[in-house]
Each structure stands twice: as structure tokens, then as C-alpha cells.
Amino acid sequence: SGGGRDLHRQLRDAGWEADSVSLRHSKGTRPVKGKNLAIAEWPTENGPADYVLFCGLTAVAVVEAKKKHKNVSGAIEQSKRYSRGFTPQGSVKAPGGPWGNYRIPFLYATNGRPFIRQLLERSGIWFLDGRRSTNRSQALEGWHGPGELLGMLQQDFDAAAETLRTEPADYLPPRDYQRDAVQSVENAIIDGKREILLAMATGTGKTRTAIGLLYRLIKAKLFRRVLFLVDRTALGEQATNAFKDVRLENQQAFTDIYDVKELGDLKLEPDTRLHVATVQGMVKR
């Protein structure tokens, strides 16, 4: 079907090998070291999953595929069933866990459509990280690649949250309201909130507060990389200078500790932790 072709193209664009005709469990397809396969009709105790995504021999995700006219937000429930019914067989490796009842952590539902913010329920890809009960499913603009899922799998959210709770804060901005702002954002993230607005008046140290917050989030390994988005080049240059000047632990600046890409940098490195960009620059890419 057209929806199936769209799905396969999307998965291939993200770095997966996908073809529901040839890469099927019933045709003998099995995970292979060094390959990232989307294997169709993978058997579970609760029936065959439309697709299971494998990074090498490790099962990392379940995909429920619906027809194009179907709403997909509720279809994630089917992926949950298959995750609960997954059992490693042969050379297949479990990704860790289990996480509650889930044996595969990353759950998707899709109808092959593109992302449309105004029609989220019908958007093409819905995703849930099933490892924490506070996580909520969400519409995605594109598929995660194999490297992204492996990176997420290695991330221990609960350990990172505990690190934040116990991390000394003596390098944070000195004003009480700045520290309260950082603490409020950290608590909201730990509680599973995804959209957080921090409003501070002119002259109250927004940039300094943000630098302290981002340093803590990255140091605790709660985030792997941050996009620092500005609407004017001058503000981007100003922010970059602040990341070089504001002192954190041991009188080091953010740029002394982590790799930061500036406005003109187009290429990210694996160890890049922060990228400053304008809205226009990001859209152009």
C-alpha cells in the first residue's frame, strides 16, 4: 500500500533497513550483527508485531502500522501489548529491563503520514518511551535513527534525576530567584513535563540563569545536547560570549568544559553538547 511504501521510505531515511515484502520473520529474516533492521510480523506472545526494530541483535522498538486514514495516537496501545509479549529467541538480545511490564522500551504507532501540528491525532508517527510511568506519548516530526535509540537506551533518567537532586548548586547565579528558577525547571523536567516556559524580566540575568541550568542538565546526563535558539544574530553572538565568560565550577566557563558550536558552525561532533543557532539558520538547514 501507499502507506507502507511511505513508512519504508521514512524508516530507510532514518537509517533502518525496511521492506515488508522481503524483510519478514516468516521469510526467515533475523537480526544480524552490524545491521539495523525493521523486521515485519515479528511474533510475540500477544500476536505478531507489525515491525520490531533491531540494532544488531538487540530489539529496541516496536512499531504498529495503521492505514493512512487512521488516527494513530491511540494505536500505541497495540505496541504496548507486543512489548509486553516479546520474548528473546535464538541470537536475539533483550535491550535490558524489563521496565514494568514492558520488555522493549521504545513504542511507535504510525500511519505513514507526515507530521502536521494542527492534526496531531492523525500525524504519522507517535512515540512513547515506556521505561518510565510518567512518560507520555507524543507526535514526532520524524523517526529516531538507530544511533539515537541506542543513545537513549544508554541514558539512565532516574540516575540523572538523582544526580540533579544531590548536585551542589554553589556555582549557580547568586540571586535567590535565579536559583529558584533553575530548581523549578529541573523539577518540571523530572516530573515528565516537556514544554516549560521560564519568564524573567530584562536585567534579571536570564542568560546567566540559563547557562547554569543547561550546565546542570548536561552534567547530570539528563540531556545529551541542547539547541540554544535565538531570533537575531546579535543575540546569538551575545549568548556565545556569555558561554565563554560566565564562570561555573572551578572557575571554568561552559566552553572550557563542553564542546559548543557557534552560529557559523554547520557540523556537529558526537561530543557537541550545545549548539547556538538563529531560527533562520536552523530553517535553512
PDB file of C-alpha atoms in Angstrom:
ATOM      1  CA  SER A   1       0.000   0.000   0.000  1.00  0.00           C
ATOM      2  CA  GLY A   2       0.991   3.648  -0.336  1.00  0.00           C
ATOM      3  CA  GLY A   3       1.146   4.000   3.433  1.00  0.00           C
ATOM      4  CA  GLY A   4       3.510   1.028   3.620  1.00  0.00           C
ATOM      5  CA  ARG A   5       5.802   2.459   0.957  1.00  0.00           C
ATOM      6  CA  ASP A   6       5.848   5.804   2.761  1.00  0.00           C
ATOM      7  CA  LEU A   7       6.684   4.077   6.034  1.00  0.00           C
ATOM      8  CA  HIS A   8       9.530   2.091   4.497  1.00  0.00           C
ATOM      9  CA  ARG A   9      10.957   5.210   2.889  1.00  0.00           C
ATOM     10  CA  GLN A  10      10.751   7.116   6.182  1.00  0.00           C
ATOM     11  CA  LEU A  11      12.475   4.295   8.068  1.00  0.00           C
ATOM     12  CA  ARG A  12      15.200   3.978   5.431  1.00  0.00           C
ATOM     13  CA  ASP A  13      15.775   7.750   5.508  1.00  0.00           C
ATOM     14  CA  ALA A  14      16.313   7.457   9.277  1.00  0.00           C
ATOM     15  CA  GLY A  15      18.911   4.683   8.882  1.00  0.00           C
ATOM     16  CA  TRP A  16      16.851   1.476   9.119  1.00  0.00           C
ATOM     17  CA  GLU A  17      16.689  -1.300   6.527  1.00  0.00           C
ATOM     18  CA  ALA A  18      12.976  -1.784   5.870  1.00  0.00           C
ATOM     19  CA  ASP A  19      10.936  -3.806   3.361  1.00  0.00           C
ATOM     20  CA  SER A  20       7.819  -5.664   4.494  1.00  0.00           C
ATOM     21  CA  VAL A  21       7.962  -7.986   1.455  1.00  0.00           C
ATOM     22  CA  SER A  22      11.497  -9.317   1.867  1.00  0.00           C
ATOM     23  CA  LEU A  23      12.377  -8.466   5.493  1.00  0.00           C
ATOM     24  CA  ARG A  24       9.740 -10.590   7.215  1.00  0.00           C
ATOM     25  CA  HIS A  25      10.087 -13.027  10.090  1.00  0.00           C
ATOM     26  CA  SER A  26       8.068 -15.617   8.126  1.00  0.00           C
ATOM     27  CA  LYS A  27      10.590 -15.434   5.280  1.00  0.00           C
ATOM     28  CA  GLY A  28      13.449 -16.221   7.624  1.00  0.00           C
ATOM     29  CA  THR A  29      14.693 -12.695   8.273  1.00  0.00           C
ATOM     30  CA  ARG A  30      16.509 -12.468  11.606  1.00  0.00           C
ATOM     31  CA  PRO A  31      18.612  -9.720  13.187  1.00  0.00           C
ATOM     32  CA  VAL A  32      22.225  -9.508  12.054  1.00  0.00           C
ATOM     33  CA  LYS A  33      25.253  -8.049  13.809  1.00  0.00           C
ATOM     34  CA  GLY A  34      26.175  -4.679  12.349  1.00  0.00           C
ATOM     35  CA  LYS A  35      22.790  -4.128  10.655  1.00  0.00           C
ATOM     36  CA  ASN A  36      19.782  -2.044  11.700  1.00  0.00           C
ATOM     37  CA  LEU A  37      16.741  -3.979  10.535  1.00  0.00           C
ATOM     38  CA  ALA A  38      12.997  -3.299  10.673  1.00  0.00           C
ATOM     39  CA  ILE A  39      11.669  -6.883  10.609  1.00  0.00           C
ATOM     40  CA  ALA A  40       7.982  -7.261   9.755  1.00  0.00           C
ATOM     41  CA  GLU A  41       5.464  -9.537  11.508  1.00  0.00           C
ATOM     42  CA  TRP A  42       7.739 -10.408  14.407  1.00  0.00           C
ATOM     43  CA  PRO A  43       5.976 -12.989  16.660  1.00  0.00           C
ATOM     44  CA  THR A  44       5.192 -12.184  20.299  1.00  0.00           C
ATOM     45  CA  GLU A  45       3.097 -13.860  22.977  1.00  0.00           C
ATOM     46  CA  ASN A  46       0.340 -11.348  22.109  1.00  0.00           C
ATOM     47  CA  GLY A  47       0.394 -11.849  18.348  1.00  0.00           C
ATOM     48  CA  PRO A  48       2.760 -10.638  15.602  1.00  0.00           C
ATOM     49  CA  ALA A  49       4.056  -7.070  15.845  1.00  0.00           C
ATOM     50  CA  ASP A  50       3.897  -5.174  12.556  1.00  0.00           C
ATOM     51  CA  TYR A  51       7.602  -4.357  12.929  1.00  0.00           C
ATOM     52  CA  VAL A  52      10.327  -4.781  15.517  1.00  0.00           C
ATOM     53  CA  LEU A  53      13.386  -2.555  15.070  1.00  0.00           C
ATOM     54  CA  PHE A  54      16.745  -4.210  15.750  1.00  0.00           C
ATOM     55  CA  CYS A  55      20.115  -2.561  16.323  1.00  0.00           C
ATOM     56  CA  GLY A  56      22.319  -5.523  15.550  1.00  0.00           C
ATOM     57  CA  LEU A  57      20.933  -8.396  17.625  1.00  0.00           C
ATOM     58  CA  THR A  58      19.143  -6.150  20.116  1.00  0.00           C
ATOM     59  CA  ALA A  59      15.407  -5.432  19.852  1.00  0.00           C
ATOM     60  CA  VAL A  60      14.915  -1.758  20.670  1.00  0.00           C
ATOM     61  CA  ALA A  61      11.476  -0.742  19.370  1.00  0.00           C
ATOM     62  CA  VAL A  62       8.013  -1.943  18.342  1.00  0.00           C
ATOM     63  CA  VAL A  63       6.055  -0.321  15.504  1.00  0.00           C
ATOM     64  CA  GLU A  64       2.295  -0.582  14.976  1.00  0.00           C
ATOM     65  CA  ALA A  65       1.459   0.413  11.388  1.00  0.00           C
ATOM     66  CA  LYS A  66      -2.021   1.709  10.529  1.00  0.00           C
ATOM     67  CA  LYS A  67      -3.631   2.751   7.248  1.00  0.00           C
ATOM     68  CA  LYS A  68      -3.246   6.377   6.183  1.00  0.00           C
ATOM     69  CA  HIS A  69      -6.775   7.466   7.138  1.00  0.00           C
ATOM     70  CA  LYS A  70      -6.497   6.078  10.689  1.00  0.00           C
ATOM     71  CA  ASN A  71      -5.779   8.182  13.763  1.00  0.00           C
ATOM     72  CA  VAL A  72      -2.583   6.888  15.335  1.00  0.00           C
ATOM     73  CA  SER A  73      -2.375   8.387  18.824  1.00  0.00           C
ATOM     74  CA  GLY A  74      -4.399   5.531  20.347  1.00  0.00           C
ATOM     75  CA  ALA A  75      -2.659   2.809  18.344  1.00  0.00           C
ATOM     76  CA  ILE A  76       0.339   2.997  20.685  1.00  0.00           C
ATOM     77  CA  GLU A  77      -1.714   0.675  22.948  1.00  0.00           C
ATOM     78  CA  GLN A  78      -1.131  -2.116  20.431  1.00  0.00           C
ATOM     79  CA  SER A  79       2.634  -1.556  20.547  1.00  0.00           C
ATOM     80  CA  LYS A  80       2.423  -1.808  24.338  1.00  0.00           C
ATOM     81  CA  ARG A  81       0.795  -5.249  24.012  1.00  0.00           C
ATOM     82  CA  TYR A  82       3.546  -6.517  21.737  1.00  0.00           C
ATOM     83  CA  SER A  83       6.238  -5.103  24.001  1.00  0.00           C
ATOM     84  CA  ARG A  84       4.698  -6.931  26.948  1.00  0.00           C
ATOM     85  CA  GLY A  85       4.571 -10.149  24.906  1.00  0.00           C
ATOM     86  CA  PHE A  86       8.100 -10.012  23.478  1.00  0.00           C
ATOM     87  CA  THR A  87      10.421 -12.911  24.300  1.00  0.00           C
ATOM     88  CA  PRO A  88      14.028 -13.106  23.018  1.00  0.00           C
ATOM     89  CA  GLN A  89      14.627 -16.114  20.775  1.00  0.00           C
ATOM     90  CA  GLY A  90      17.751 -17.572  19.211  1.00  0.00           C
ATOM     91  CA  SER A  91      20.503 -14.962  18.991  1.00  0.00           C
ATOM     92  CA  VAL A  92      18.117 -12.089  19.757  1.00  0.00           C
ATOM     93  CA  LYS A  93      19.124  -9.993  22.752  1.00  0.00           C
ATOM     94  CA  ALA A  94      16.851  -8.155  25.170  1.00  0.00           C
ATOM     95  CA  PRO A  95      17.594  -4.420  25.416  1.00  0.00           C
ATOM     96  CA  GLY A  96      17.770  -4.523  29.217  1.00  0.00           C
ATOM     97  CA  GLY A  97      14.846  -4.044  31.540  1.00  0.00           C
ATOM     98  CA  PRO A  98      12.182  -5.138  31.859  1.00  0.00           C
ATOM     99  CA  TRP A  99      10.603  -1.759  32.581  1.00  0.00           C
ATOM    100  CA  GLY A 100       7.468  -2.635  34.485  1.00  0.00           C
ATOM    101  CA  ASN A 101       5.648  -4.946  32.074  1.00  0.00           C
ATOM    102  CA  TYR A 102       7.492  -3.707  29.002  1.00  0.00           C
ATOM    103  CA  ARG A 103      10.267  -5.825  27.521  1.00  0.00           C
ATOM    104  CA  ILE A 104      11.004  -3.491  24.593  1.00  0.00           C
ATOM    105  CA  PRO A 105      11.319   0.146  25.687  1.00  0.00           C
ATOM    106  CA  PHE A 106      10.525   2.264  22.624  1.00  0.00           C
ATOM    107  CA  LEU A 107       6.999   2.133  21.224  1.00  0.00           C
ATOM    108  CA  TYR A 108       5.697   3.625  17.967  1.00  0.00           C
ATOM    109  CA  ALA A 109       2.440   3.871  16.071  1.00  0.00           C
ATOM    110  CA  THR A 110       2.290   5.257  12.540  1.00  0.00           C
ATOM    111  CA  ASN A 111       0.030   5.724   9.530  1.00  0.00           C
ATOM    112  CA  GLY A 112       2.804   6.854   7.181  1.00  0.00           C
ATOM    113  CA  ARG A 113       1.560  10.443   7.048  1.00  0.00           C
ATOM    114  CA  PRO A 114       3.819  13.460   7.572  1.00  0.00           C
ATOM    115  CA  PHE A 115       3.803  15.439  10.832  1.00  0.00           C
ATOM    116  CA  ILE A 116       1.025  18.061  10.931  1.00  0.00           C
ATOM    117  CA  ARG A 117       0.924  20.103  14.132  1.00  0.00           C
ATOM    118  CA  GLN A 118      -2.689  21.151  13.546  1.00  0.00           C
ATOM    119  CA  LEU A 119      -3.745  17.489  13.176  1.00  0.00           C
ATOM    120  CA  LEU A 120      -1.624  15.772  15.801  1.00  0.00           C
ATOM    121  CA  GLU A 121      -4.007  12.838  16.308  1.00  0.00           C
ATOM    122  CA  ARG A 122      -3.648  11.973  12.616  1.00  0.00           C
ATOM    123  CA  SER A 123       0.041  12.756  12.333  1.00  0.00           C
ATOM    124  CA  GLY A 124       2.183   9.972  11.000  1.00  0.00           C
ATOM    125  CA  ILE A 125       4.384   8.973  13.958  1.00  0.00           C
ATOM    126  CA  TRP A 126       3.518   8.685  17.644  1.00  0.00           C
ATOM    127  CA  PHE A 127       6.158   7.642  20.152  1.00  0.00           C
ATOM    128  CA  LEU A 128       6.358   6.534  23.768  1.00  0.00           C
ATOM    129  CA  ASP A 129       9.440   5.798  25.842  1.00  0.00           C
ATOM    130  CA  GLY A 130       7.926   3.082  28.009  1.00  0.00           C
ATOM    131  CA  ARG A 131      10.703   2.976  30.584  1.00  0.00           C
ATOM    132  CA  ARG A 132       9.101   5.454  32.998  1.00  0.00           C
ATOM    133  CA  SER A 133       5.449   5.574  34.016  1.00  0.00           C
ATOM    134  CA  THR A 134       5.453   9.394  33.916  1.00  0.00           C
ATOM    135  CA  ASN A 135       6.366   9.457  30.195  1.00  0.00           C
ATOM    136  CA  ARG A 136       3.570  10.376  27.790  1.00  0.00           C
ATOM    137  CA  SER A 137       3.173   9.516  24.127  1.00  0.00           C
ATOM    138  CA  GLN A 138       3.833  12.312  21.664  1.00  0.00           C
ATOM    139  CA  ALA A 139       3.697  13.081  17.947  1.00  0.00           C
ATOM    140  CA  LEU A 140       7.107  13.132  16.251  1.00  0.00           C
ATOM    141  CA  GLU A 141       8.261  15.095  13.220  1.00  0.00           C
ATOM    142  CA  GLY A 142      10.463  12.168  12.110  1.00  0.00           C
ATOM    143  CA  TRP A 143      11.759   8.747  13.087  1.00  0.00           C
ATOM    144  CA  HIS A 144      14.597   8.227  15.518  1.00  0.00           C
ATOM    145  CA  GLY A 145      17.658   6.693  13.921  1.00  0.00           C
ATOM    146  CA  PRO A 146      19.451   3.627  15.320  1.00  0.00           C
ATOM    147  CA  GLY A 147      22.153   5.762  16.953  1.00  0.00           C
ATOM    148  CA  GLU A 148      19.546   7.952  18.642  1.00  0.00           C
ATOM    149  CA  LEU A 149      17.712   4.974  20.124  1.00  0.00           C
ATOM    150  CA  LEU A 150      20.933   3.384  21.348  1.00  0.00           C
ATOM    151  CA  GLY A 151      21.905   6.705  22.942  1.00  0.00           C
ATOM    152  CA  MET A 152      18.505   6.933  24.635  1.00  0.00           C
ATOM    153  CA  LEU A 153      18.796   3.320  25.779  1.00  0.00           C
ATOM    154  CA  GLN A 154      22.099   4.088  27.494  1.00  0.00           C
ATOM    155  CA  GLN A 155      20.609   7.099  29.254  1.00  0.00           C
ATOM    156  CA  ASP A 156      19.507   6.384  32.838  1.00  0.00           C
ATOM    157  CA  PHE A 157      16.887   9.041  33.557  1.00  0.00           C
ATOM    158  CA  ASP A 158      16.347   8.084  37.197  1.00  0.00           C
ATOM    159  CA  ALA A 159      20.094   8.168  37.936  1.00  0.00           C
ATOM    160  CA  ALA A 160      20.355  11.543  36.182  1.00  0.00           C
ATOM    161  CA  ALA A 161      17.415  12.905  38.179  1.00  0.00           C
ATOM    162  CA  GLU A 162      19.013  11.724  41.426  1.00  0.00           C
ATOM    163  CA  THR A 163      22.296  13.377  40.412  1.00  0.00           C
ATOM    164  CA  LEU A 164      20.430  16.652  39.902  1.00  0.00           C
ATOM    165  CA  ARG A 165      18.818  16.403  43.321  1.00  0.00           C
ATOM    166  CA  THR A 166      22.176  15.929  45.044  1.00  0.00           C
ATOM    167  CA  GLU A 167      24.325  18.160  42.794  1.00  0.00           C
ATOM    168  CA  PRO A 168      25.806  21.149  44.696  1.00  0.00           C
ATOM    169  CA  ALA A 169      24.485  24.454  43.406  1.00  0.00           C
ATOM    170  CA  ASP A 170      27.145  26.840  44.691  1.00  0.00           C
ATOM    171  CA  TYR A 171      28.225  27.784  41.138  1.00  0.00           C
ATOM    172  CA  LEU A 172      24.715  28.889  40.159  1.00  0.00           C
ATOM    173  CA  PRO A 173      23.827  32.596  39.861  1.00  0.00           C
ATOM    174  CA  PRO A 174      23.806  34.192  43.325  1.00  0.00           C
ATOM    175  CA  ARG A 175      20.291  35.617  43.410  1.00  0.00           C
ATOM    176  CA  ASP A 176      17.598  33.560  45.134  1.00  0.00           C
ATOM    177  CA  TYR A 177      15.059  33.946  42.327  1.00  0.00           C
ATOM    178  CA  GLN A 178      17.608  32.691  39.787  1.00  0.00           C
ATOM    179  CA  ARG A 179      18.257  29.553  41.825  1.00  0.00           C
ATOM    180  CA  ASP A 180      14.513  29.094  42.335  1.00  0.00           C
ATOM    181  CA  ALA A 181      14.023  29.322  38.567  1.00  0.00           C
ATOM    182  CA  VAL A 182      16.642  26.632  37.910  1.00  0.00           C
ATOM    183  CA  GLN A 183      15.145  24.375  40.575  1.00  0.00           C
ATOM    184  CA  SER A 184      11.614  24.834  39.195  1.00  0.00           C
ATOM    185  CA  VAL A 185      12.667  23.872  35.669  1.00  0.00           C
ATOM    186  CA  GLU A 186      14.599  20.822  36.908  1.00  0.00           C
ATOM    187  CA  ASN A 187      11.613  19.629  38.955  1.00  0.00           C
ATOM    188  CA  ALA A 188       9.270  20.082  35.989  1.00  0.00           C
ATOM    189  CA  ILE A 189      11.554  18.011  33.723  1.00  0.00           C
ATOM    190  CA  ILE A 190      11.855  15.265  36.346  1.00  0.00           C
ATOM    191  CA  ASP A 191       8.044  15.239  36.609  1.00  0.00           C
ATOM    192  CA  GLY A 192       7.825  14.477  32.887  1.00  0.00           C
ATOM    193  CA  LYS A 193       6.820  17.894  31.546  1.00  0.00           C
ATOM    194  CA  ARG A 194       8.071  18.572  28.017  1.00  0.00           C
ATOM    195  CA  GLU A 195       7.183  22.228  27.451  1.00  0.00           C
ATOM    196  CA  ILE A 196       8.367  24.691  30.093  1.00  0.00           C
ATOM    197  CA  LEU A 197       8.281  28.485  29.855  1.00  0.00           C
ATOM    198  CA  LEU A 198      10.589  30.469  32.115  1.00  0.00           C
ATOM    199  CA  ALA A 199       9.783  34.195  32.022  1.00  0.00           C
ATOM    200  CA  MET A 200      12.225  36.709  33.525  1.00  0.00           C
ATOM    201  CA  ALA A 201      12.279  40.483  33.214  1.00  0.00           C
ATOM    202  CA  THR A 202      15.005  42.435  31.416  1.00  0.00           C
ATOM    203  CA  GLY A 203      18.112  42.811  33.540  1.00  0.00           C
ATOM    204  CA  THR A 204      17.370  39.883  35.865  1.00  0.00           C
ATOM    205  CA  GLY A 205      20.087  37.625  34.432  1.00  0.00           C
ATOM    206  CA  LYS A 206      18.225  35.335  32.036  1.00  0.00           C
ATOM    207  CA  THR A 207      21.317  34.236  30.118  1.00  0.00           C
ATOM    208  CA  ARG A 208      23.355  33.568  33.249  1.00  0.00           C
ATOM    209  CA  THR A 209      20.482  31.593  34.729  1.00  0.00           C
ATOM    210  CA  ALA A 210      20.105  29.583  31.503  1.00  0.00           C
ATOM    211  CA  ILE A 211      23.828  28.773  31.410  1.00  0.00           C
ATOM    212  CA  GLY A 212      23.737  27.448  34.964  1.00  0.00           C
ATOM    213  CA  LEU A 213      20.622  25.393  34.225  1.00  0.00           C
ATOM    214  CA  LEU A 214      21.978  23.900  30.994  1.00  0.00           C
ATOM    215  CA  TYR A 215      25.289  23.045  32.617  1.00  0.00           C
ATOM    216  CA  ARG A 216      23.496  21.117  35.356  1.00  0.00           C
ATOM    217  CA  LEU A 217      21.209  19.258  32.919  1.00  0.00           C
ATOM    218  CA  ILE A 218      24.109  18.185  30.718  1.00  0.00           C
ATOM    219  CA  LYS A 219      26.473  17.357  33.578  1.00  0.00           C
ATOM    220  CA  ALA A 220      23.806  15.136  35.148  1.00  0.00           C
ATOM    221  CA  LYS A 221      23.358  13.464  31.712  1.00  0.00           C
ATOM    222  CA  LEU A 222      19.669  14.296  31.689  1.00  0.00           C
ATOM    223  CA  PHE A 223      20.187  15.899  28.262  1.00  0.00           C
ATOM    224  CA  ARG A 224      22.786  14.858  25.704  1.00  0.00           C
ATOM    225  CA  ARG A 225      22.651  18.018  23.585  1.00  0.00           C
ATOM    226  CA  VAL A 226      20.928  21.399  23.720  1.00  0.00           C
ATOM    227  CA  LEU A 227      19.884  23.726  20.908  1.00  0.00           C
ATOM    228  CA  PHE A 228      20.163  27.360  22.044  1.00  0.00           C
ATOM    229  CA  LEU A 229      17.871  29.180  19.629  1.00  0.00           C
ATOM    230  CA  VAL A 230      17.834  32.957  19.111  1.00  0.00           C
ATOM    231  CA  ASP A 231      15.939  35.195  16.708  1.00  0.00           C
ATOM    232  CA  ARG A 232      18.790  37.560  15.799  1.00  0.00           C
ATOM    233  CA  THR A 233      22.472  37.065  15.022  1.00  0.00           C
ATOM    234  CA  ALA A 234      23.472  39.706  17.579  1.00  0.00           C
ATOM    235  CA  LEU A 235      21.715  37.758  20.333  1.00  0.00           C
ATOM    236  CA  GLY A 236      23.480  34.575  19.228  1.00  0.00           C
ATOM    237  CA  GLU A 237      26.869  36.255  19.428  1.00  0.00           C
ATOM    238  CA  GLN A 238      25.973  37.710  22.809  1.00  0.00           C
ATOM    239  CA  ALA A 239      24.925  34.280  24.109  1.00  0.00           C
ATOM    240  CA  THR A 240      28.084  32.620  22.747  1.00  0.00           C
ATOM    241  CA  ASN A 241      30.251  35.195  24.529  1.00  0.00           C
ATOM    242  CA  ALA A 242      28.350  34.552  27.754  1.00  0.00           C
ATOM    243  CA  PHE A 243      29.015  30.805  27.481  1.00  0.00           C
ATOM    244  CA  LYS A 244      32.710  31.703  27.218  1.00  0.00           C
ATOM    245  CA  ASP A 245      32.707  34.241  30.042  1.00  0.00           C
ATOM    246  CA  VAL A 246      30.356  33.062  32.814  1.00  0.00           C
ATOM    247  CA  ARG A 247      32.305  31.039  35.386  1.00  0.00           C
ATOM    248  CA  LEU A 248      30.911  27.771  36.672  1.00  0.00           C
ATOM    249  CA  GLU A 249      32.720  25.066  38.643  1.00  0.00           C
ATOM    250  CA  ASN A 250      36.423  25.586  39.380  1.00  0.00           C
ATOM    251  CA  GLN A 251      36.192  28.990  37.687  1.00  0.00           C
ATOM    252  CA  GLN A 252      35.761  27.304  34.311  1.00  0.00           C
ATOM    253  CA  ALA A 253      33.412  28.560  31.618  1.00  0.00           C
ATOM    254  CA  PHE A 254      30.881  26.299  29.861  1.00  0.00           C
ATOM    255  CA  THR A 255      33.080  26.284  26.728  1.00  0.00           C
ATOM    256  CA  ASP A 256      36.076  25.141  28.794  1.00  0.00           C
ATOM    257  CA  ILE A 257      34.172  22.024  29.819  1.00  0.00           C
ATOM    258  CA  TYR A 258      31.975  21.130  26.839  1.00  0.00           C
ATOM    259  CA  ASP A 259      32.112  21.462  23.060  1.00  0.00           C
ATOM    260  CA  VAL A 260      29.932  24.360  21.894  1.00  0.00           C
ATOM    261  CA  LYS A 261      29.115  25.085  18.252  1.00  0.00           C
ATOM    262  CA  GLU A 262      28.591  28.737  17.349  1.00  0.00           C
ATOM    263  CA  LEU A 263      26.346  30.409  14.776  1.00  0.00           C
ATOM    264  CA  GLY A 264      28.586  29.646  11.795  1.00  0.00           C
ATOM    265  CA  ASP A 265      29.220  26.007  12.690  1.00  0.00           C
ATOM    266  CA  LEU A 266      27.263  23.648  10.455  1.00  0.00           C
ATOM    267  CA  LYS A 267      28.777  20.325  11.539  1.00  0.00           C
ATOM    268  CA  LEU A 268      28.047  18.752  14.904  1.00  0.00           C
ATOM    269  CA  GLU A 269      30.519  16.400  16.569  1.00  0.00           C
ATOM    270  CA  PRO A 270      29.481  13.399  18.667  1.00  0.00           C
ATOM    271  CA  ASP A 271      30.692  15.214  21.802  1.00  0.00           C
ATOM    272  CA  THR A 272      28.992  18.526  20.968  1.00  0.00           C
ATOM    273  CA  ARG A 273      26.825  19.428  23.926  1.00  0.00           C
ATOM    274  CA  LEU A 274      25.386  22.804  22.889  1.00  0.00           C
ATOM    275  CA  HIS A 275      24.691  24.442  19.542  1.00  0.00           C
ATOM    276  CA  VAL A 276      23.804  28.125  19.189  1.00  0.00           C
ATOM    277  CA  ALA A 277      21.702  28.921  16.103  1.00  0.00           C
ATOM    278  CA  THR A 278      19.286  31.515  14.767  1.00  0.00           C
ATOM    279  CA  VAL A 279      15.781  30.489  13.758  1.00  0.00           C
ATOM    280  CA  GLN A 280      16.604  31.427  10.167  1.00  0.00           C
ATOM    281  CA  GLY A 281      19.844  29.443  10.212  1.00  0.00           C
ATOM    282  CA  MET A 282      18.073  26.346  11.503  1.00  0.00           C
ATOM    283  CA  VAL A 283      15.283  26.604   8.894  1.00  0.00           C
ATOM    284  CA  LYS A 284      17.879  26.901   6.087  1.00  0.00           C
ATOM    285  CA  ARG A 285      19.388  23.577   7.166  1.00  0.00           C
TER     286      ARG A 285
END
